[in-house]
Every structure is written in structure tokens, then in C-alpha cells.
Amino acid sequence: MNLVSKLLLPLLWAQIATLSLLNQAIAAPACGSASEVCIETLDVLSIPGLRERRYTSRFELLETVSASNSHAFMVGYQSDGLRLYSRLDLPLSPAPSGYPLVALAPGWINREEAQAWDFGTAGSTVDTVREALLASDIAVLTVGYRGRGQVNDVPSDGMAYLDAWGNGSYLSPMFYAIDLLNALAGLSSLQEFDWSGWLPKSHPSPQFDLARVSLWGHSQGGDVASTALAVIGGNQGFP
């Protein structure tokens, strides 16, 4: 993976240090009433613990998004058995050799905004960065974490994680990193889409240059992306 933001590495070490301190100071919650979000020990969210996981997913096309500067779509994927969403933007110009792709890890939003989140439009930082990348003929996958967004009035799964961990413990980015890693593991499935009826007939079916995949993280997304990079760096089983 290439590193788009030079700020990610310092954030990584800050995140690792924060988790190490938390592991000493915070007890994992008692399991029972919320078993789906319960963890027995914070070790499972450490970098070594995350490296022991296997990451896998597959994307599917769900919905066309209105956009003036791209061919935009909502796509679905799976993470920890949860049904999650992301937004895929393709440059208007075809790329015969395959689009390079940036996985964009967005920043923090509050609980009240999460379900209706629009994947960063209307002049947001995410939208500004996405526009700049598309103008350079780079495809962009704006990754949706657990509890974020909805498609056809169906919300993504996993809001319970945000309720349980989107607090002063600051553990939610570790769960978001799991979602990002599963999304990255599923990128090859983008090559298998049947684009019939999804793109203008004049636009050839897109391919992606998966040898040129980069990460970009905004705000809390910097923590998410840097954690994912740390996991990938030591996980020989990652695709």
C-alpha cells in the first residue's frame, strides 16, 4: 500500500500508545446483555491481535448515486458478519489499463448523524479530496464503517458498536479499522462486477489496477487507516 498522507505514521504510534494505556486502565465489559459487541480483553484489538484475524469480503453494486464529476455508486460489503456500505466513484474518462484506486477512510461523526450519513458530499473535506482524486483519473472508494449510512432506506448494521465504544475509550477506530481491512481484502471483487445497465454504453466496463491502491485518512480516519497499515505490514496472510 502507498501512503497518501504523511501524517498517518505519527498517528499510528499515537494510536498504539493510546490502546496500550487503555488496556491497562479499562476493563472489558461484562458479556451477556450485549454479546455481539462484547470483547473479553482489549488484547483482541491490539495490533498483534488484529494481525491474527483473517480478512475477507466481496462487494456488490446496489445503487447509482447522482454525481456531476463521476460515475458514482453505492456498494455493499461484509465485515464481521455485518452488512455495510461504501461509495465507489469512477472517473468520467475510461482507463484502458485499469484505474488506480484510493480507499478513503472518513473521519468522526456523531451518533445522531451516523445512520443518515451521506458519505461525504456537499463540500465536505471528504468530497473535496474525492473530487481532486477523480480529476486525476483515480477511482475512489469511500469506505463506510459499521453503523454508517443507509441504502434504499436500509441502514447498515453495527450501530451497537458505536453505542458501546464510540465514547471516551476511543476504541471505535479499532473496529472501523477491521471494517477497512475487510473492505481492502474485497477489492478484487470489483473486477467481477457485471456493469451492464450501470454505465453508459459508451463507457467500457472498468477495471482497477490493484497494484496501485493507496489509503487516505481524514481526521479520525487517519487513525483508522494507520492502524490498517500496521496490521497489513505484519500479516503475511493478508491478500
mmCIF file of C-alpha atoms in Angstrom:
data_model
loop_
_atom_site.group_PDB
_atom_site.id
_atom_site.type_symbol
_atom_site.label_atom_id
_atom_site.label_comp_id
_atom_site.label_asym_id
_atom_site.label_seq_id
_atom_site.Cartn_x
_atom_site.Cartn_y
_atom_site.Cartn_z
ATOM 1 C CA MET A 1 0.000 0.000 0.000
ATOM 2 C CA ASN A 2 1.196 3.527 -0.739
ATOM 3 C CA LEU A 3 0.790 6.223 1.909
ATOM 4 C CA VAL A 4 -1.021 9.315 0.649
ATOM 5 C CA SER A 5 -0.991 11.268 3.910
ATOM 6 C CA LYS A 6 2.400 11.670 5.607
ATOM 7 C CA LEU A 7 0.531 12.283 8.839
ATOM 8 C CA LEU A 8 -0.619 8.677 9.116
ATOM 9 C CA LEU A 9 2.560 7.196 10.592
ATOM 10 C CA PRO A 10 2.765 9.540 13.627
ATOM 11 C CA LEU A 11 -0.939 8.918 14.218
ATOM 12 C CA LEU A 12 -0.264 5.190 14.152
ATOM 13 C CA TRP A 13 2.169 5.325 17.039
ATOM 14 C CA ALA A 14 -0.177 7.594 18.969
ATOM 15 C CA GLN A 15 -2.975 5.080 18.436
ATOM 16 C CA ILE A 16 -0.826 2.144 19.546
ATOM 17 C CA ALA A 17 0.269 4.034 22.657
ATOM 18 C CA THR A 18 -3.317 5.008 23.432
ATOM 19 C CA LEU A 19 -4.545 1.423 23.136
ATOM 20 C CA SER A 20 -1.697 0.181 25.322
ATOM 21 C CA LEU A 21 -2.650 2.622 28.076
ATOM 22 C CA LEU A 22 -6.318 1.773 27.722
ATOM 23 C CA ASN A 23 -5.578 -1.898 28.063
ATOM 24 C CA GLN A 24 -4.135 -1.149 31.474
ATOM 25 C CA ALA A 25 -6.845 1.279 32.573
ATOM 26 C CA ILE A 26 -10.151 -0.008 31.149
ATOM 27 C CA ALA A 27 -11.764 -3.333 31.874
ATOM 28 C CA ALA A 28 -13.613 -5.027 29.041
ATOM 29 C CA PRO A 29 -17.381 -5.008 29.653
ATOM 30 C CA ALA A 30 -19.149 -7.989 31.153
ATOM 31 C CA CYS A 31 -20.564 -10.199 28.403
ATOM 32 C CA GLY A 32 -24.216 -11.113 28.358
ATOM 33 C CA SER A 33 -26.624 -8.312 27.543
ATOM 34 C CA ALA A 34 -24.667 -7.094 24.507
ATOM 35 C CA SER A 35 -22.741 -10.163 23.428
ATOM 36 C CA GLU A 36 -22.464 -9.003 19.811
ATOM 37 C CA VAL A 37 -20.292 -6.040 20.797
ATOM 38 C CA CYS A 38 -18.583 -7.574 23.811
ATOM 39 C CA ILE A 39 -14.860 -8.288 23.949
ATOM 40 C CA GLU A 40 -13.278 -10.347 26.716
ATOM 41 C CA THR A 41 -9.980 -8.484 26.577
ATOM 42 C CA LEU A 42 -8.616 -5.436 24.802
ATOM 43 C CA ASP A 43 -5.776 -7.606 23.512
ATOM 44 C CA VAL A 44 -8.010 -8.625 20.601
ATOM 45 C CA LEU A 45 -7.912 -5.012 19.390
ATOM 46 C CA SER A 46 -4.150 -4.651 19.704
ATOM 47 C CA ILE A 47 -2.074 -4.666 16.526
ATOM 48 C CA PRO A 48 -0.850 -8.254 17.179
ATOM 49 C CA GLY A 49 -4.430 -9.285 17.913
ATOM 50 C CA LEU A 50 -5.727 -7.735 14.702
ATOM 51 C CA ARG A 51 -2.951 -9.434 12.740
ATOM 52 C CA GLU A 52 -4.265 -12.810 13.847
ATOM 53 C CA ARG A 53 -7.588 -12.208 12.094
ATOM 54 C CA ARG A 54 -8.424 -13.249 8.556
ATOM 55 C CA TYR A 55 -9.923 -10.504 6.424
ATOM 56 C CA THR A 56 -12.251 -11.169 3.539
ATOM 57 C CA SER A 57 -15.234 -9.604 1.804
ATOM 58 C CA ARG A 58 -16.961 -9.145 -1.535
ATOM 59 C CA PHE A 59 -18.522 -6.010 -2.941
ATOM 60 C CA GLU A 60 -21.817 -5.816 -4.796
ATOM 61 C CA LEU A 61 -23.417 -2.970 -6.722
ATOM 62 C CA LEU A 62 -26.527 -1.627 -5.004
ATOM 63 C CA GLU A 63 -27.497 1.816 -6.246
ATOM 64 C CA THR A 64 -26.493 4.623 -8.594
ATOM 65 C CA VAL A 65 -25.596 7.943 -6.957
ATOM 66 C CA SER A 66 -26.224 11.242 -8.711
ATOM 67 C CA ALA A 67 -22.868 12.961 -9.338
ATOM 68 C CA SER A 68 -21.663 15.530 -11.855
ATOM 69 C CA ASN A 69 -17.959 14.681 -11.841
ATOM 70 C CA SER A 70 -18.002 10.879 -11.706
ATOM 71 C CA HIS A 71 -19.915 7.676 -12.215
ATOM 72 C CA ALA A 72 -20.920 7.064 -8.612
ATOM 73 C CA PHE A 73 -22.432 4.015 -6.942
ATOM 74 C CA MET A 74 -23.296 2.679 -3.535
ATOM 75 C CA VAL A 75 -21.838 -0.756 -2.952
ATOM 76 C CA GLY A 76 -22.325 -3.286 -0.177
ATOM 77 C CA TYR A 77 -19.733 -5.410 1.596
ATOM 78 C CA GLN A 78 -19.423 -7.533 4.735
ATOM 79 C CA SER A 79 -17.318 -7.083 7.853
ATOM 80 C CA ASP A 80 -17.533 -9.271 10.956
ATOM 81 C CA GLY A 81 -20.817 -10.617 9.618
ATOM 82 C CA LEU A 82 -22.224 -7.081 9.345
ATOM 83 C CA ARG A 83 -23.856 -5.650 6.210
ATOM 84 C CA LEU A 84 -22.010 -2.386 5.488
ATOM 85 C CA TYR A 85 -21.906 0.160 2.669
ATOM 86 C CA SER A 86 -19.326 2.171 0.760
ATOM 87 C CA ARG A 87 -19.382 4.636 -2.115
ATOM 88 C CA LEU A 88 -17.463 3.922 -5.325
ATOM 89 C CA ASP A 89 -16.659 6.809 -7.691
ATOM 90 C CA LEU A 90 -15.210 6.234 -11.148
ATOM 91 C CA PRO A 91 -13.632 8.998 -13.229
ATOM 92 C CA LEU A 92 -15.640 10.008 -16.268
ATOM 93 C CA SER A 93 -12.711 9.094 -18.531
ATOM 94 C CA PRO A 94 -12.162 5.365 -19.192
ATOM 95 C CA ALA A 95 -8.861 3.812 -18.100
ATOM 96 C CA PRO A 96 -7.896 1.023 -20.522
ATOM 97 C CA SER A 97 -5.101 -0.209 -18.256
ATOM 98 C CA GLY A 98 -7.208 -0.036 -15.093
ATOM 99 C CA TYR A 99 -7.938 2.749 -12.624
ATOM 100 C CA PRO A 100 -5.566 3.316 -9.727
ATOM 101 C CA LEU A 101 -7.714 3.411 -6.607
ATOM 102 C CA VAL A 102 -7.723 5.305 -3.320
ATOM 103 C CA ALA A 103 -9.573 3.872 -0.331
ATOM 104 C CA LEU A 104 -10.743 6.916 1.577
ATOM 105 C CA ALA A 105 -11.155 6.454 5.337
ATOM 106 C CA PRO A 106 -13.500 9.207 6.584
ATOM 107 C CA GLY A 107 -13.387 10.912 9.961
ATOM 108 C CA TRP A 108 -15.571 11.021 13.053
ATOM 109 C CA ILE A 109 -19.286 11.811 13.028
ATOM 110 C CA ASN A 110 -21.662 11.739 15.963
ATOM 111 C CA ARG A 111 -24.195 9.045 16.756
ATOM 112 C CA GLU A 112 -27.155 11.162 15.606
ATOM 113 C CA GLU A 113 -25.660 11.722 12.131
ATOM 114 C CA ALA A 114 -24.316 8.220 11.532
ATOM 115 C CA GLN A 115 -27.356 6.459 10.097
ATOM 116 C CA ALA A 116 -28.167 9.274 7.649
ATOM 117 C CA TRP A 117 -24.526 9.942 6.712
ATOM 118 C CA ASP A 118 -24.208 10.852 3.032
ATOM 119 C CA PHE A 119 -20.650 9.541 2.540
ATOM 120 C CA GLY A 120 -19.154 12.987 2.452
ATOM 121 C CA THR A 121 -20.873 15.263 -0.053
ATOM 122 C CA ALA A 122 -21.877 18.929 -0.315
ATOM 123 C CA GLY A 123 -18.455 20.497 0.050
ATOM 124 C CA SER A 124 -17.155 18.379 2.924
ATOM 125 C CA THR A 125 -13.454 17.577 3.261
ATOM 126 C CA VAL A 126 -14.146 14.061 2.006
ATOM 127 C CA ASP A 127 -15.946 15.433 -1.040
ATOM 128 C CA THR A 128 -13.152 17.927 -1.790
ATOM 129 C CA VAL A 129 -10.470 15.250 -1.653
ATOM 130 C CA ARG A 130 -12.577 12.839 -3.701
ATOM 131 C CA GLU A 131 -13.082 15.473 -6.409
ATOM 132 C CA ALA A 132 -9.337 16.141 -6.601
ATOM 133 C CA LEU A 133 -8.562 12.446 -6.954
ATOM 134 C CA LEU A 134 -11.220 11.924 -9.608
ATOM 135 C CA ALA A 135 -9.842 14.880 -11.562
ATOM 136 C CA SER A 136 -6.549 12.960 -11.675
ATOM 137 C CA ASP A 137 -8.356 9.895 -13.108
ATOM 138 C CA ILE A 138 -8.153 7.953 -9.845
ATOM 139 C CA ALA A 139 -11.111 5.852 -8.691
ATOM 140 C CA VAL A 140 -12.189 6.429 -5.092
ATOM 141 C CA LEU A 141 -13.780 4.023 -2.626
ATOM 142 C CA THR A 142 -15.206 5.969 0.318
ATOM 143 C CA VAL A 143 -15.357 3.288 2.982
ATOM 144 C CA GLY A 144 -18.394 3.135 5.239
ATOM 145 C CA TYR A 145 -17.821 1.753 8.712
ATOM 146 C CA ARG A 146 -20.279 -0.183 10.886
ATOM 147 C CA GLY A 147 -23.313 1.889 11.800
ATOM 148 C CA ARG A 148 -22.835 4.417 8.973
ATOM 149 C CA GLY A 149 -25.201 5.239 6.159
ATOM 150 C CA GLN A 150 -28.126 3.522 4.505
ATOM 151 C CA VAL A 151 -29.149 2.350 1.046
ATOM 152 C CA ASN A 152 -32.773 2.176 -0.081
ATOM 153 C CA ASP A 153 -33.793 3.077 3.480
ATOM 154 C CA VAL A 154 -31.964 0.050 4.874
ATOM 155 C CA PRO A 155 -29.392 1.166 7.473
ATOM 156 C CA SER A 156 -26.034 -0.502 7.761
ATOM 157 C CA ASP A 157 -25.532 -2.992 10.574
ATOM 158 C CA GLY A 158 -23.413 -2.400 13.632
ATOM 159 C CA MET A 159 -24.805 0.694 15.345
ATOM 160 C CA ALA A 160 -24.479 -1.209 18.640
ATOM 161 C CA TYR A 161 -20.693 -0.940 18.311
ATOM 162 C CA LEU A 162 -20.919 2.835 18.075
ATOM 163 C CA ASP A 163 -23.191 2.921 21.105
ATOM 164 C CA ALA A 164 -20.831 0.707 23.098
ATOM 165 C CA TRP A 165 -17.446 2.049 22.022
ATOM 166 C CA GLY A 166 -17.961 5.493 20.484
ATOM 167 C CA ASN A 167 -17.096 7.133 23.764
ATOM 168 C CA GLY A 168 -14.161 8.298 25.852
ATOM 169 C CA SER A 169 -12.446 4.935 25.474
ATOM 170 C CA TYR A 170 -11.794 5.853 21.822
ATOM 171 C CA LEU A 171 -11.956 2.212 20.750
ATOM 172 C CA SER A 172 -14.358 2.680 17.838
ATOM 173 C CA PRO A 173 -11.490 3.405 15.377
ATOM 174 C CA MET A 174 -10.141 -0.088 16.035
ATOM 175 C CA PHE A 175 -13.461 -1.608 14.949
ATOM 176 C CA TYR A 176 -13.505 0.750 11.957
ATOM 177 C CA ALA A 177 -10.012 -0.485 11.042
ATOM 178 C CA ILE A 178 -11.423 -4.022 10.936
ATOM 179 C CA ASP A 179 -14.071 -2.774 8.509
ATOM 180 C CA LEU A 180 -11.450 -1.033 6.373
ATOM 181 C CA LEU A 181 -9.288 -4.157 6.297
ATOM 182 C CA ASN A 182 -12.214 -6.315 5.210
ATOM 183 C CA ALA A 183 -13.033 -3.771 2.505
ATOM 184 C CA LEU A 184 -9.442 -3.805 1.261
ATOM 185 C CA ALA A 185 -9.463 -7.604 1.216
ATOM 186 C CA GLY A 186 -12.533 -7.475 -1.041
ATOM 187 C CA LEU A 187 -11.152 -5.082 -3.656
ATOM 188 C CA SER A 188 -10.519 -7.858 -6.161
ATOM 189 C CA SER A 189 -14.278 -8.471 -6.339
ATOM 190 C CA LEU A 190 -14.654 -5.063 -8.012
ATOM 191 C CA GLN A 191 -13.117 -6.685 -11.097
ATOM 192 C CA GLU A 192 -16.016 -9.161 -11.252
ATOM 193 C CA PHE A 193 -18.918 -6.703 -11.433
ATOM 194 C CA ASP A 194 -21.416 -7.051 -14.259
ATOM 195 C CA TRP A 195 -21.659 -3.407 -15.295
ATOM 196 C CA SER A 196 -24.487 -3.968 -17.793
ATOM 197 C CA GLY A 197 -27.038 -1.229 -17.290
ATOM 198 C CA TRP A 198 -24.950 0.620 -14.708
ATOM 199 C CA LEU A 199 -22.777 2.691 -17.044
ATOM 200 C CA PRO A 200 -23.376 4.485 -20.360
ATOM 201 C CA LYS A 201 -22.920 2.147 -23.307
ATOM 202 C CA SER A 202 -20.058 4.328 -24.496
ATOM 203 C CA HIS A 203 -18.121 3.632 -21.282
ATOM 204 C CA PRO A 204 -16.255 0.312 -21.293
ATOM 205 C CA SER A 205 -16.525 -1.941 -18.254
ATOM 206 C CA PRO A 206 -13.984 -0.573 -15.792
ATOM 207 C CA GLN A 207 -11.009 -2.461 -14.438
ATOM 208 C CA PHE A 208 -8.872 -1.500 -11.466
ATOM 209 C CA ASP A 209 -5.102 -1.506 -11.114
ATOM 210 C CA LEU A 210 -4.876 -3.236 -7.749
ATOM 211 C CA ALA A 211 -1.099 -2.811 -7.783
ATOM 212 C CA ARG A 212 -1.768 0.907 -7.292
ATOM 213 C CA VAL A 213 -4.035 1.095 -4.252
ATOM 214 C CA SER A 214 -3.488 3.893 -1.728
ATOM 215 C CA LEU A 215 -5.098 4.935 1.550
ATOM 216 C CA TRP A 216 -6.160 8.428 2.537
ATOM 217 C CA GLY A 217 -7.460 9.170 6.020
ATOM 218 C CA HIS A 218 -9.273 12.277 7.234
ATOM 219 C CA SER A 219 -9.226 13.165 10.938
ATOM 220 C CA GLN A 220 -10.235 10.021 12.865
ATOM 221 C CA GLY A 221 -9.872 8.209 9.552
ATOM 222 C CA GLY A 222 -6.119 8.807 9.891
ATOM 223 C CA ASP A 223 -6.161 6.594 12.973
ATOM 224 C CA VAL A 224 -8.264 4.025 11.119
ATOM 225 C CA ALA A 225 -6.003 3.967 8.062
ATOM 226 C CA SER A 226 -2.744 3.922 10.021
ATOM 227 C CA THR A 227 -3.999 1.029 12.151
ATOM 228 C CA ALA A 228 -4.907 -0.864 8.975
ATOM 229 C CA LEU A 229 -1.437 -0.227 7.563
ATOM 230 C CA ALA A 230 0.187 -1.532 10.726
ATOM 231 C CA VAL A 231 -1.891 -4.705 10.534
ATOM 232 C CA ILE A 232 -1.162 -5.264 6.844
ATOM 233 C CA GLY A 233 2.555 -4.712 7.423
ATOM 234 C CA GLY A 234 2.822 -7.746 9.645
ATOM 235 C CA ASN A 235 0.119 -10.009 8.305
ATOM 236 C CA GLN A 236 1.510 -12.270 5.625
ATOM 237 C CA GLY A 237 -1.922 -13.818 5.149
ATOM 238 C CA PHE A 238 -3.469 -10.551 4.013
ATOM 239 C CA PRO A 239 -4.432 -10.570 0.318
#
